Amino acid sequence: MRPTQTPKTYRVKSFGCQMNVYDGDRMAELLAEQGIAPAPEGEDADLVVLNTCHIREKAAEKVYSDIGRLRREDGSSPLIAVAGCVAQAEGEEIMARAPSVKMVVGPQAYHRLPEMIRDASEGKRVTDTDMPAETKFDALPRRRRSGPTAFLTVQEGCDKFCTYCVVPYTRGAEVSRPHADLIDEAKRLVESGAREITLLGQNVNAWTGEDAKGRAIGLDGLIRELAGIPDLARIRYTTSHPNDMTEGLIAAHGEIGKLMPFLHLPVQAGNDRVLKAMNRSHTVDSYLRILKRVRAARPDIALSGDFIVGFPGESDAEFEDTLGLVDAVGYAQCFSFKYSPRPGTPAATMDDQIPAAVMDERLQRLQAALNRDQLAFNKASLGRTCDVLVERKGKHPGQWLGKSPWLQSVHFTGEAQVGDLVRVELTEAGPNSIAARLLETAPA
């Protein structure tokens, strides 16, 4: 293999969940430590990292399409690395199918990118999909930059083994990052400009650790400590599992002012037989009881969830149960998907796979109900005054975009800067955003 020039510029393209966004940012920081600069907008990069997601069907085929699009007019390609969950699942198959790919690296091994780049620059093709005992976080550079909002991965992996999900196979077992490392990283993010931090994990509320005094704590304990960072204004967390919603975490929603009134708690289906087939290990009733306790702790909380329609064997009546659950909860936001068979998961070989046309019809009905409730929640917010964290400029002169405490997209005009917390009155609701009137800049 002919050696290539050591890359001077890079571009990282991340797909999928917020954890992939976090991983993509950390890879960018790692490359910058090596003296590789971001490629200017509109220019080709010497190195392209495709940070992939494997949750949906045909994810691997999308990767090959993306690889093909990187081919330049003269027939050459940049140095290409495929990272993330498709890399973990496909491994050497990517190398066999895509000769232009020089590196394949899994989500637990991307801290080894510098040496892989050196090998690839010498003409080698390298794959690393190990899940080493030592944590990648120990090898990553310290955080030095941030916008007004930042992600912080606190927990990785999953021990739940839902029958439709590849995450336990691509991300490994549940692992919690050490408490001291998280406090240090959070402080550095705040020092570099973050006003809001979202704690991330495949099952973020499964996080456990020991505080500085050696006491065992859960996610609520971590949130309480993070709330003590003076210039950190807001804390969020995602994604949670119903089985890990402890009483302490529920209480935290009513006791910690910096913890925003928003909870993303996926249920996936509204029928107990389907939930059992999914190996979700909670029931509709237990899920609703959790939401009732959360609402008692924080009455204004906005609820969000995930739903899968067309799981193998789901009958029309069982799908109607899901619609009934949606009606009962009144979600502020939600994500809904057609069931997607993932190779190697138990559900992929189950009998009674649902026809695509049936899944399409069910998804349309579910999304209509969820959209109805999202608009209703937004309309019910009108007249409220709240703080909005300004994240970026809008499309129109003097317009700014940010998020309400309830994670609604809010736009307003007036004097502001990115990173400001401003007081607004919510004045006009749409299905996906809310218009507001600027009142004042909130206290720092």
Tab-separated table of N, CA and C in Angstrom, residues 385-388 390 412-413 415-416 420-425 437-443:
chain	number	residue	atom	x	y	z
A	385	THR	N	-43.754	33.432	31.695
A	385	THR	CA	-42.449	34.068	31.608
A	385	THR	C	-41.416	33.061	32.079
A	386	CYS	N	-40.293	32.995	31.387
A	386	CYS	CA	-39.263	32.019	31.728
A	386	CYS	C	-37.928	32.518	31.205
A	387	ASP	N	-36.875	31.865	31.612
A	387	ASP	CA	-35.541	32.166	31.107
A	387	ASP	C	-35.255	31.302	29.887
A	388	VAL	N	-34.645	31.908	28.882
A	388	VAL	CA	-34.208	31.197	27.681
A	388	VAL	C	-32.695	31.335	27.575
A	390	VAL	N	-29.699	31.549	25.287
A	390	VAL	CA	-29.471	31.898	23.888
A	390	VAL	C	-28.351	31.026	23.325
A	412	PHE	N	-36.855	34.924	19.460
A	412	PHE	CA	-37.254	36.277	19.849
A	412	PHE	C	-36.306	37.261	19.185
A	413	THR	N	-36.652	38.531	19.200
A	413	THR	CA	-35.775	39.581	18.689
A	413	THR	C	-35.448	40.546	19.814
A	415	GLU	N	-31.894	42.760	21.962
A	415	GLU	CA	-30.474	42.806	22.283
A	415	GLU	C	-30.113	41.582	23.126
A	416	ALA	N	-29.218	40.757	22.596
A	416	ALA	CA	-28.774	39.557	23.314
A	416	ALA	C	-27.471	39.086	22.706
A	420	ASP	N	-26.215	34.169	26.725
A	420	ASP	CA	-27.036	34.918	27.688
A	420	ASP	C	-28.218	34.079	28.153
A	421	LEU	N	-28.587	34.284	29.396
A	421	LEU	CA	-29.888	33.832	29.892
A	421	LEU	C	-30.792	35.046	29.906
A	422	VAL	N	-31.867	34.991	29.126
A	422	VAL	CA	-32.748	36.150	29.032
A	422	VAL	C	-34.154	35.779	29.485
A	423	ARG	N	-34.841	36.752	30.067
A	423	ARG	CA	-36.214	36.553	30.510
A	423	ARG	C	-37.149	36.934	29.364
A	424	VAL	N	-38.066	36.032	29.051
A	424	VAL	CA	-39.002	36.280	27.955
A	424	VAL	C	-40.419	35.919	28.395
A	425	GLU	N	-41.374	36.421	27.629
A	425	GLU	CA	-42.758	35.968	27.740
A	425	GLU	C	-43.086	35.173	26.483
A	437	ARG	N	-41.440	37.288	23.570
A	437	ARG	CA	-41.135	38.723	23.700
A	437	ARG	C	-40.058	38.891	24.754
A	438	LEU	N	-38.980	39.533	24.375
A	438	LEU	CA	-37.855	39.734	25.306
A	438	LEU	C	-38.251	40.703	26.409
A	439	LEU	N	-38.014	40.305	27.644
A	439	LEU	CA	-38.316	41.153	28.789
A	439	LEU	C	-37.042	41.750	29.379
A	440	GLU	N	-36.064	40.879	29.694
A	440	GLU	CA	-34.826	41.357	30.295
A	440	GLU	C	-33.787	40.226	30.284
A	441	THR	N	-32.558	40.632	30.484
A	441	THR	CA	-31.502	39.634	30.649
A	441	THR	C	-31.587	39.104	32.068
A	442	ALA	N	-31.589	37.788	32.198
A	442	ALA	CA	-31.685	37.183	33.536
A	442	ALA	C	-30.381	37.367	34.293
A	443	PRO	N	-30.433	37.341	35.623
A	443	PRO	CA	-29.204	37.444	36.416
A	443	PRO	C	-28.249	36.316	36.084
